[in-house]
Coordinates of C-alpha atoms and ligand atoms in Angstrom, one line a residue:
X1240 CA 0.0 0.0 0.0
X1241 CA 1.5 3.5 -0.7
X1242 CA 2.2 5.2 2.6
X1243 CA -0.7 7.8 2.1
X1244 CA -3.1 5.2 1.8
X1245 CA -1.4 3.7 5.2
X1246 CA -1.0 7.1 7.1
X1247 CA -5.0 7.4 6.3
X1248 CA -6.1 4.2 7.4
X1249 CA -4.0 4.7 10.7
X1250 CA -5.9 7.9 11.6
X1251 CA -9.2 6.6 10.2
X1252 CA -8.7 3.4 12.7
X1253 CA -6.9 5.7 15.7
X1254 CA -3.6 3.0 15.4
X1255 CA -1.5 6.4 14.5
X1256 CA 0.1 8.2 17.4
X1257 CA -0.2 11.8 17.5
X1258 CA 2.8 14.0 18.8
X1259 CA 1.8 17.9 19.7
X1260 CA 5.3 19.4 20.0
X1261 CA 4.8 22.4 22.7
X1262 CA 2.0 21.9 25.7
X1263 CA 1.1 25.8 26.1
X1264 CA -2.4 27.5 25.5
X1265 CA -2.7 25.9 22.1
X1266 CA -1.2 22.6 22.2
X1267 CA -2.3 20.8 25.1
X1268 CA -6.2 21.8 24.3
X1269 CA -5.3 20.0 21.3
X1270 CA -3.3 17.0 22.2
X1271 CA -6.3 16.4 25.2
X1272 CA -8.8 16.6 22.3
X1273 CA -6.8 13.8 20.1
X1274 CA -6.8 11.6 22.7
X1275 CA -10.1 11.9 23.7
X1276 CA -10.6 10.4 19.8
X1277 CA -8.7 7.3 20.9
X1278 CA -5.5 8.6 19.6
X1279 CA -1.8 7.7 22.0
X1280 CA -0.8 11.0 22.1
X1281 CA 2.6 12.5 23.2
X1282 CA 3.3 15.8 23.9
X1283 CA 6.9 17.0 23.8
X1284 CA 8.0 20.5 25.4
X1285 CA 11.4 21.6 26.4
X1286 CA 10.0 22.7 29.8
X1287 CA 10.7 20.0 32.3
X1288 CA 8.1 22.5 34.8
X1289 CA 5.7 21.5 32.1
X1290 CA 6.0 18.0 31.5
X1291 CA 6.8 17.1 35.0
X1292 CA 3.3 19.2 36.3
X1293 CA 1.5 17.6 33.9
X1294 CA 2.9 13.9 34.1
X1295 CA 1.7 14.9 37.5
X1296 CA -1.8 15.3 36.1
X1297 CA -2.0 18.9 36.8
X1298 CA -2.9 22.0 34.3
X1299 CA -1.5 25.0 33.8
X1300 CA -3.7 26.0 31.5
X1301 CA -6.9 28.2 32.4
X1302 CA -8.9 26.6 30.1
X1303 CA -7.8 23.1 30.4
X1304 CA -9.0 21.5 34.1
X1305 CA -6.4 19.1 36.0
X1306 CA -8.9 16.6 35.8
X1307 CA -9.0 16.0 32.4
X1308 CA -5.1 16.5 32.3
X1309 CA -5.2 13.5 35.1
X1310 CA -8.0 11.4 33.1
X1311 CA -6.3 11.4 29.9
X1312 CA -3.0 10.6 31.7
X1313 CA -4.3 7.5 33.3
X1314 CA -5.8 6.3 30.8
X1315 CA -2.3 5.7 29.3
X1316 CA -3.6 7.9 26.0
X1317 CA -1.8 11.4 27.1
X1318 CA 1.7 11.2 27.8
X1319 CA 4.5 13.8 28.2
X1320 CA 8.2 13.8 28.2
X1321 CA 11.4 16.0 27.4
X1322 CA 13.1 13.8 25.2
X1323 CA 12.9 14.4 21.2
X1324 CA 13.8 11.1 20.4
X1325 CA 10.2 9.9 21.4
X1326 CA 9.5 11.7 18.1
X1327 CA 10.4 8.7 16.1
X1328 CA 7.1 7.5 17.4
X1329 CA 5.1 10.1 16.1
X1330 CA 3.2 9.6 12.8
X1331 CA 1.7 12.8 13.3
X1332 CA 3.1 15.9 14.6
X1333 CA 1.4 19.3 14.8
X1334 CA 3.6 21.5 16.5
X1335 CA 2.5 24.9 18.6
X1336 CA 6.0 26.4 20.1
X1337 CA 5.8 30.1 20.5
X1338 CA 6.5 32.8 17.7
X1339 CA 7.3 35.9 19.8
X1340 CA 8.4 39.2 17.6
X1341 CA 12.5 40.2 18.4
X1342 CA 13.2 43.9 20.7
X1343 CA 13.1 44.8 16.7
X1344 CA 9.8 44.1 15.9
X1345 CA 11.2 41.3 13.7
X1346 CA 9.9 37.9 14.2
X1347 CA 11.3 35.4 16.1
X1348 CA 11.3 32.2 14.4
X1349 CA 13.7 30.5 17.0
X1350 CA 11.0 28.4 18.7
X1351 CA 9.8 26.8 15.5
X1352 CA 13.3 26.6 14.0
X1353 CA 14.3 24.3 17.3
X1354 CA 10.9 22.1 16.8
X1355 CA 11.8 21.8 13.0
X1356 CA 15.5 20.5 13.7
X1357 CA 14.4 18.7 16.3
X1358 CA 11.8 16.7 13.8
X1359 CA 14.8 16.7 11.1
X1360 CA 16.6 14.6 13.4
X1361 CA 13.9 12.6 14.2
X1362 CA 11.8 11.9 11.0
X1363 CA 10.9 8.8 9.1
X1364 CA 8.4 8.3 6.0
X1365 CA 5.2 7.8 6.4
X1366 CA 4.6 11.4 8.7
X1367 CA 2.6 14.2 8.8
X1368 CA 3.7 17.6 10.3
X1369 CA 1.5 20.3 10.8
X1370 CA 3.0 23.8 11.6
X1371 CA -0.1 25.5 14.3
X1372 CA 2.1 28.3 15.5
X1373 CA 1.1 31.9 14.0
X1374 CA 3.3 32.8 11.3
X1375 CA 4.5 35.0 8.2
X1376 CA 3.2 33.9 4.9
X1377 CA 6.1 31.4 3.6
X1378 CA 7.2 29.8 7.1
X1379 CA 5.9 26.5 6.3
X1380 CA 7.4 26.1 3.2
X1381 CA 10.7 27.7 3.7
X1382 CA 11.5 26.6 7.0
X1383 CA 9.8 23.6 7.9
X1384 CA 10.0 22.1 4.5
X1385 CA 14.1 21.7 4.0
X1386 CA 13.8 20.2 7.2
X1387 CA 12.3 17.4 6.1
X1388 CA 13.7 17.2 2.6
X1389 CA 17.0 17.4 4.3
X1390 CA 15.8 14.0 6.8
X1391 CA 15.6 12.3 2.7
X1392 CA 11.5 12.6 2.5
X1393 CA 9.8 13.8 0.2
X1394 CA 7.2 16.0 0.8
X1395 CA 4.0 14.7 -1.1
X1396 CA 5.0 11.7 -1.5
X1397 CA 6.1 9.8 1.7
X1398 CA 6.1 12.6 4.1
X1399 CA 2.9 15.5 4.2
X1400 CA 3.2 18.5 5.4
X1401 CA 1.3 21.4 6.3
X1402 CA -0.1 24.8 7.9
X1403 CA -3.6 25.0 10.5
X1404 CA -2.9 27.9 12.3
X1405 CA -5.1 27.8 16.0
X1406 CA -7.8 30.7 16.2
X1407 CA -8.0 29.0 20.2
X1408 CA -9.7 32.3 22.2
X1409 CA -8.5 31.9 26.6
X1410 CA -11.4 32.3 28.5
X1411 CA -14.3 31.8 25.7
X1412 CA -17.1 29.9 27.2
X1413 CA -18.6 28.9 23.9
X1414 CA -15.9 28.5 21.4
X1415 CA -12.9 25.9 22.2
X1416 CA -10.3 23.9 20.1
X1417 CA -12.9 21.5 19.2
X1418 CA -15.7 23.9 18.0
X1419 CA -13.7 26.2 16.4
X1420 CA -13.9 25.4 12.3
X1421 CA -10.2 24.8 11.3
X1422 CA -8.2 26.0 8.3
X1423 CA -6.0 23.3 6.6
X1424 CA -3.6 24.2 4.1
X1425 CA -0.6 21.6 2.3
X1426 CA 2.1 21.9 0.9
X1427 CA 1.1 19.5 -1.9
X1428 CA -2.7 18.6 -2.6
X1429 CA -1.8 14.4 -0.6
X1430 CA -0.7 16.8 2.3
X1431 CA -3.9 18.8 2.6
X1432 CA -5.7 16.0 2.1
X1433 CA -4.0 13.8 5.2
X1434 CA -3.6 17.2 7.5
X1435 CA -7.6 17.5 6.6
X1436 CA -8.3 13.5 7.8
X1437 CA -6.6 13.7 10.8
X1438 CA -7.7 16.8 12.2
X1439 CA -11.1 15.7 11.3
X1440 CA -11.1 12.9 13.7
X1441 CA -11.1 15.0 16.7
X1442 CA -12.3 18.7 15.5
X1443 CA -15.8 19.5 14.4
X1444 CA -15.1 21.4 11.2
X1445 CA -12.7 21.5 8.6
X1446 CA -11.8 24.6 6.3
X1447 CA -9.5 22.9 3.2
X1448 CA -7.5 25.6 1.5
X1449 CA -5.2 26.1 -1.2
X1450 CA -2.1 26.0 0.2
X1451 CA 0.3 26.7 3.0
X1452 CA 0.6 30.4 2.3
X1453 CA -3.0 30.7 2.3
X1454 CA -3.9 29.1 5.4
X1455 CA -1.4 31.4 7.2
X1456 CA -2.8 34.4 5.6
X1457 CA -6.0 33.8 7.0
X1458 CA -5.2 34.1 10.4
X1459 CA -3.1 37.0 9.4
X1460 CA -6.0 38.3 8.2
X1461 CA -8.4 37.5 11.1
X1462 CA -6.2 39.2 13.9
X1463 CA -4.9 42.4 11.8
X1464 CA -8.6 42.7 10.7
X1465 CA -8.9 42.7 14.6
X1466 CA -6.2 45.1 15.1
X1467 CA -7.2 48.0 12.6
X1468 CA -10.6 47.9 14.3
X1469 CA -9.8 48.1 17.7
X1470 CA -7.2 51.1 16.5
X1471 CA -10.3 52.3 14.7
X1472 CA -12.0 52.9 17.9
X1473 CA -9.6 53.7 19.9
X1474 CA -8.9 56.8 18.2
X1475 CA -12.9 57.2 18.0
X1476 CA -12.6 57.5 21.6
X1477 CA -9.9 60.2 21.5
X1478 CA -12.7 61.9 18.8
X1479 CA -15.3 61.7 21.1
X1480 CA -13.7 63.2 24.1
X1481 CA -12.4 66.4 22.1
X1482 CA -16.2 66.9 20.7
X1483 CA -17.1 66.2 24.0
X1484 CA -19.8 62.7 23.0
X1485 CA -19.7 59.6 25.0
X1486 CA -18.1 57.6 23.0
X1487 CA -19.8 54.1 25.1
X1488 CA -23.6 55.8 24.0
X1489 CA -22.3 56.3 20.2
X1490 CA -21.0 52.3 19.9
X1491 CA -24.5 50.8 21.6
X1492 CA -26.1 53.2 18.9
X1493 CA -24.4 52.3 16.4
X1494 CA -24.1 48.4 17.3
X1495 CA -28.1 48.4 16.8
X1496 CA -27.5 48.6 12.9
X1497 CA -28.7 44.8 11.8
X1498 CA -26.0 44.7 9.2
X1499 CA -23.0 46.2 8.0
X1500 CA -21.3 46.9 11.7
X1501 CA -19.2 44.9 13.9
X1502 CA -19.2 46.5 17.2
X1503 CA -15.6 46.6 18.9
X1504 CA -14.9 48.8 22.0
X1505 CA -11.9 51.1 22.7
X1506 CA -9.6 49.8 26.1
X1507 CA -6.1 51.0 27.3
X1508 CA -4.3 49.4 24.2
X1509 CA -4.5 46.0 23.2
X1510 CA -3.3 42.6 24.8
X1511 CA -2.0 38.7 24.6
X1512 CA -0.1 36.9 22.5
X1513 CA -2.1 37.7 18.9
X1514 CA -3.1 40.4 18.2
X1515 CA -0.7 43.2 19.2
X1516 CA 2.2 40.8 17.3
X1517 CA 0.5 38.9 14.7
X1518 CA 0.2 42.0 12.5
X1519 CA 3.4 42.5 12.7
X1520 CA 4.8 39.1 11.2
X1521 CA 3.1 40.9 8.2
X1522 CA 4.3 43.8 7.9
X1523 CA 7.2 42.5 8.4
X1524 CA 7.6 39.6 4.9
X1525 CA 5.9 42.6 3.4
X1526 CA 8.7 45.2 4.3
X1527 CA 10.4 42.4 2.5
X1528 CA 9.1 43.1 -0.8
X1529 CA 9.4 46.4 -0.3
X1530 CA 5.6 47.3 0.5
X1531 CA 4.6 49.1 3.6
X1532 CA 1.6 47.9 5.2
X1533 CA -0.1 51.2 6.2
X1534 CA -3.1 50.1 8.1
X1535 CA -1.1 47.8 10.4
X1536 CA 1.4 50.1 11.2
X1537 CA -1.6 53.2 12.0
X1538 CA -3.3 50.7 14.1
X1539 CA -0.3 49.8 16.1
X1540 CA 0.7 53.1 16.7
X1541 CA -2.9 54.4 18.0
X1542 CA -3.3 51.1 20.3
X1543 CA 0.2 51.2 22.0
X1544 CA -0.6 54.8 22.9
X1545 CA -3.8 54.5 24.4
X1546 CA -2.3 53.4 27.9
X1547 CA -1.1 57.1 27.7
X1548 CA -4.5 58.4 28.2
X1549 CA -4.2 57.6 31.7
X1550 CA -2.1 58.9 34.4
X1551 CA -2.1 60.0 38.3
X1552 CA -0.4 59.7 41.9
X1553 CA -1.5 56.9 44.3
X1554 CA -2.9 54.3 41.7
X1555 CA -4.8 50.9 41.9
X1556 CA -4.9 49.2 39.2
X1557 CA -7.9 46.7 38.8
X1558 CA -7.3 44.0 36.6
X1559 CA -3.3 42.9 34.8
X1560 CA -4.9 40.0 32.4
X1561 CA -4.6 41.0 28.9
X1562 CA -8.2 40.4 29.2
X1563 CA -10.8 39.4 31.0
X1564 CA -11.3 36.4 33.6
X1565 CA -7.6 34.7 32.1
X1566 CA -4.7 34.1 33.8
X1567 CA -2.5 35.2 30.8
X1568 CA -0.8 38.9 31.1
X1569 CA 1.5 38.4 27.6
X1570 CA 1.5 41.9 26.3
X1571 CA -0.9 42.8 28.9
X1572 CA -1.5 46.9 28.1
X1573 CA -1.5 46.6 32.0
X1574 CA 2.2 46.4 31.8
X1575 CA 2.4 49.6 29.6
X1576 CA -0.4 51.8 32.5
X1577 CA 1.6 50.7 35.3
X1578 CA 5.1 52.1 33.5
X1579 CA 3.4 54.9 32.1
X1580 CA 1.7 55.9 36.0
X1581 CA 5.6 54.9 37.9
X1582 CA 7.5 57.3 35.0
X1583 CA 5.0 60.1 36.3
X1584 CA 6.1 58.9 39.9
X1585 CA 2.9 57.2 40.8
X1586 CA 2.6 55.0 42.9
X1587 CA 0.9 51.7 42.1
X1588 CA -0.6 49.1 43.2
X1589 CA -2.9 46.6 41.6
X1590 CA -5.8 43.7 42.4
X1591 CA -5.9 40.8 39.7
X1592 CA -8.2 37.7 41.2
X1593 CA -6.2 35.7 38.3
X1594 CA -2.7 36.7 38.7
X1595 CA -1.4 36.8 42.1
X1596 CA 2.2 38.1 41.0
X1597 CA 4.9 38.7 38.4
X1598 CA 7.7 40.4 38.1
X1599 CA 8.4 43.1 35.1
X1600 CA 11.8 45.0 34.5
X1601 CA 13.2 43.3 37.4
X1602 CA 10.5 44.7 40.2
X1603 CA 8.3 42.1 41.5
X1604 CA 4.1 43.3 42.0
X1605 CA 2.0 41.0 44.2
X1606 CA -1.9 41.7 43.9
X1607 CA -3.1 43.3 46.9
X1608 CA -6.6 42.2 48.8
X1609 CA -9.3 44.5 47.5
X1610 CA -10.2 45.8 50.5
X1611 CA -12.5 48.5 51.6
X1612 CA -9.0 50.8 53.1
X1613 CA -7.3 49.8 49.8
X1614 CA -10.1 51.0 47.5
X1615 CA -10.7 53.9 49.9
X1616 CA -7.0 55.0 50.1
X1617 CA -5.9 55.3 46.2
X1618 CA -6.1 58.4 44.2
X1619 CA -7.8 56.5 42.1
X1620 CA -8.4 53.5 40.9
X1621 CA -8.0 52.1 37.5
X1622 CA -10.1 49.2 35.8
X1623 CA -7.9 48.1 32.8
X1624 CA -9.2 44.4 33.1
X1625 CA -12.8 43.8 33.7
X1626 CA -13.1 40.5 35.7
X1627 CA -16.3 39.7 36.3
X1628 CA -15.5 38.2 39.6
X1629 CA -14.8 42.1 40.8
X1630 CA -17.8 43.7 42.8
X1631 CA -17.9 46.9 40.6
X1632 CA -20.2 48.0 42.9
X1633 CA -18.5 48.4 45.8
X1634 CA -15.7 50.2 43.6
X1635 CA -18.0 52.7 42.7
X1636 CA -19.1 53.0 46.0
X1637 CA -16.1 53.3 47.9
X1638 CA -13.6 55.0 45.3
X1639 CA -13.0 58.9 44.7
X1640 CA -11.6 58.6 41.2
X1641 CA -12.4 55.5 39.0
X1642 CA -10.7 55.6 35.5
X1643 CA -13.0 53.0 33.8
X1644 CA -11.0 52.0 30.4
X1645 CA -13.6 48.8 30.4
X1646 CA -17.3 50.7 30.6
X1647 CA -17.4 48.2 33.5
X1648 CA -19.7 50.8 35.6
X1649 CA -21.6 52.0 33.0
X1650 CA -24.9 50.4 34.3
X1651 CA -24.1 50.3 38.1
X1652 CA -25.5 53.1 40.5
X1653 CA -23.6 55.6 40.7
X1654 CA -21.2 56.6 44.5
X1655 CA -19.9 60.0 45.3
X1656 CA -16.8 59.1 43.6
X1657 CA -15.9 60.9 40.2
X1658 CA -15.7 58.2 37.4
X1659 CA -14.3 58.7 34.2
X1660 CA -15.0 56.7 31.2
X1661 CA -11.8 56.4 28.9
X1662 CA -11.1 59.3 27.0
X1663 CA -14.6 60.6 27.8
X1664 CA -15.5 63.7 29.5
X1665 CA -15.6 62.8 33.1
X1666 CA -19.9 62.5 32.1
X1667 CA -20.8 60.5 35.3
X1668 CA -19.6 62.8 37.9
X1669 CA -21.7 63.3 41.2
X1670 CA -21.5 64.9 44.2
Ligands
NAD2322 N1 -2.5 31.7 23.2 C1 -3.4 31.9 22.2 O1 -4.5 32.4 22.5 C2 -3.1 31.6 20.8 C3 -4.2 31.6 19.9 C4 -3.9 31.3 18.5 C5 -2.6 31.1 18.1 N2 -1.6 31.1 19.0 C6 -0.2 30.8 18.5 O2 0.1 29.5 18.8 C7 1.5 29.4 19.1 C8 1.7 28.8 20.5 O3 1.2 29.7 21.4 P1 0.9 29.4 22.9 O4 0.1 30.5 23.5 O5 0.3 28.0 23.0 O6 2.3 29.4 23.6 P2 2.8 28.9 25.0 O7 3.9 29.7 25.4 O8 1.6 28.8 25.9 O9 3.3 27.4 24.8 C9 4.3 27.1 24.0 C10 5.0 25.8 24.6 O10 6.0 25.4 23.7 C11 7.1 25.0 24.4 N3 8.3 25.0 23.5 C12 9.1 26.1 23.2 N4 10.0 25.7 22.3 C13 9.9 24.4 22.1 C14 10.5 23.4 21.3 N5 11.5 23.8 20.5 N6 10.1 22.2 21.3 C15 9.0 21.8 22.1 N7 8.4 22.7 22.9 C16 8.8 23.9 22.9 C17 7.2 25.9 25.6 O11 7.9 25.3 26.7 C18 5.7 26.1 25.9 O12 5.2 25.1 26.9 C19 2.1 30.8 18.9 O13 2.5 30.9 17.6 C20 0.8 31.7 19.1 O14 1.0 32.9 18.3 C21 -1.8 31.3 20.3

């Protein structure tokens, strides 16, 4: 039988075993979801913290509860380990290592360059690989490709490769790795079709596409479409405030067209691992070719000076999450306020039910209890992360100065305090 015909039949009859090279907010949703489709799966990561916590049956992943970390552990489907030789097992590989941008705004392909040696070293025919992490147009074909034609396959013909970049969202109750409808692109037409069979035996819906470079356009396209929106908004809010219009009343407004508007909301910049960077992995191939991508680089520079529109003295800051109700504060425009307020010699503090520390430019913050003397005490207090498991109420009750970035007061009773909605008039004050 010709090893496409074999590779199928072992994902049609579960015998393949599934590697998922890197265990973070992508891969281990999707390694869990393989095996609960019968597949042996192994997960490799570099991080002995990871694999030894979850060997240990225990998450570290919001989204993904220690008890189905500990389940698929003891039923012998899930396991995890350090050592890239266990790669040889692997028939499958979809790999979802991080793809950070450099200081320089370039990206960082160093991650996926490690994971594509790594396979290289440890391929045999009869494979599929499957490139998840978020990338420039052209990453799966010129750097994952030689990898494999360097290993002596040939790709189309007794080794498939391809692109599925993850549109996972942290903290969405409704859509999850499984739900989500998932773009598929090859290399070759045998790779899209394998790369389309086996994420089809553990994901609900499959998008086939042309190609590689097409597949990781689309989610180019997805988050910069995000981007240019949010930095649409944003600088709405800056309009409103100079014509003096409540920029919250003109989005519900406008939001109750039936067609032709999305509604997005203005914050204090944007956050997390996609969509302040992704956009930038295109402008970047495109500086390349010598075009400038004009919208990207205008949104970028309107969200990453929002956190600007903020200052003052004795600050808490309510929420550090990139958003709300995760754990995750990657490119948190938290990070940016709290700089921004300490360069004005504020002091801050700040309460985050989801992230009880971390450490930034060599300071450590630790949340503090959210109590009535804290609330009572600050110059003002800052929501830049709306977790609903905050009493906003009490906030609004206790606090002189609330600088709402989130419109998380908007329908709450109004206390003595002053509130001011971002880069509104200060509307809501009361006596
Ligand atoms: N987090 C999201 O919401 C999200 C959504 C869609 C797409 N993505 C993309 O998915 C990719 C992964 O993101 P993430 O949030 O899961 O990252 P993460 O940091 O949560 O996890 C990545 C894991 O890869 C491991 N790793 C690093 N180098 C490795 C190597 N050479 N071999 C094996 N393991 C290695 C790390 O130890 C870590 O456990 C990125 O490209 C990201 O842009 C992320």
């Amino acid at each position: 039988m010709h090893l496409k015909d074999q590779l199928l039949a072992k994902i049609e009859n579960r015998t393949a075993c599934i590697g998922v090279v890197g265990l973070g907010y992508v891969g281990l949703p999707l390694a869990l979801e393989f095996a609960k489709a019968g597949f042996k799966v192994i997960g490799y990561d570099v991080s002995d913290r990871v694999v030894r916590e979850l060997t240990a049956g225990k998450s570290h992943i919001q989204d993904v509860s220690s008890a189905d970390v500990a389940k698929a552990v003891k039923s012998g489907k899930f396991e995890v380990t350090t050592d890239e030789s266990r790669l040889q097992e692997m028939d499958a590989i979809s790999i979802a290592v991080p793809t950070p941008l450099a200081k320089t705004r370039d990206p960082d392909m160093g991650y996926v360059l490690a994971a594509a040696d790594a396979i290289g070293r440890n391929c045999r025919p009869g494979i599929v690989v499957v490139l998840e992490s978020t990338t420039y147009p052209g990453t799966t074909r010129d750097l994952l490709l030689p990898k494999l034609e360097a290993a002596g396959l040939s790709v189309g013909e007794d080794a498939f490769l391809a692109f599925s970049p993850e549109r996972v969202d942290p903290g969405n109750p409704v859509w999850n790795t499984k739900n989500t409808p998932k773009i598929v692109g090859g290399i070759t037409p045998a790779c899209s079709e394998v790369a389309t069979a086996l994420y089809a035996t553990c994901l609900d819906t499959i998008v086939p596409v042309s190609g590689t470079e097409t597949a990781e356009l689309v989610k180019l396209l997805e988050n910069t479409f995000r981007s240019v929106n949010i930095g649409l908004v944003n600088e709405m809010a800056i309009v409103c405030d100079k014509l003096g219009v409540n920029i919250w009343e003109v989005i519900e407004a406008a939001a109750t067209k039936p067609f032709g508007f999305m509604k997005f909301t203005p914050g204090p910049g944007i956050g997390g691992h996609c969509i302040p960077l992704d956009p930038h992995y295109l402008a970047w191939k495109m500086r390349t070719l010598n075009y400038k991508t004009r919208f990207i680089d205008l949104a970028s520079e309107i969200n990453s000076e929002m956190p600007a529109v903020v200052n003052g003295s004795r600050i808490l800051v309510l929420g550090v999450a990139y958003k709300k109700d995760v754990d995750d504060m990657r490119e948190s425009p938290a990070l940016d306020v709290i700089r921004l307020l300490e360069s004005q010699g504020a002091k801050v503090h700040y309460h985050d039910p989801f992230i009880p520390k971390f450490r930034e430019d060599g300071h450590e913050y630790t949340s503090v209890a959210l109590t009535d003397k804290e609330i009572t005490t600050s110059d003002a207090v800052v929501i830049v992360t709306d977790h609903s498991s905050v009493d906003y109420q009490r906030i609004v009750a206790l606090a002189g100065v609330i600088v709402d970035t989130r419109n998380a007061t908007a329908k709450l009773t109004k206390g003595k305090g002053r509130i001011v909605s971002l880069a509104s008039a200060p509307s809501y004050a009361t006596a």
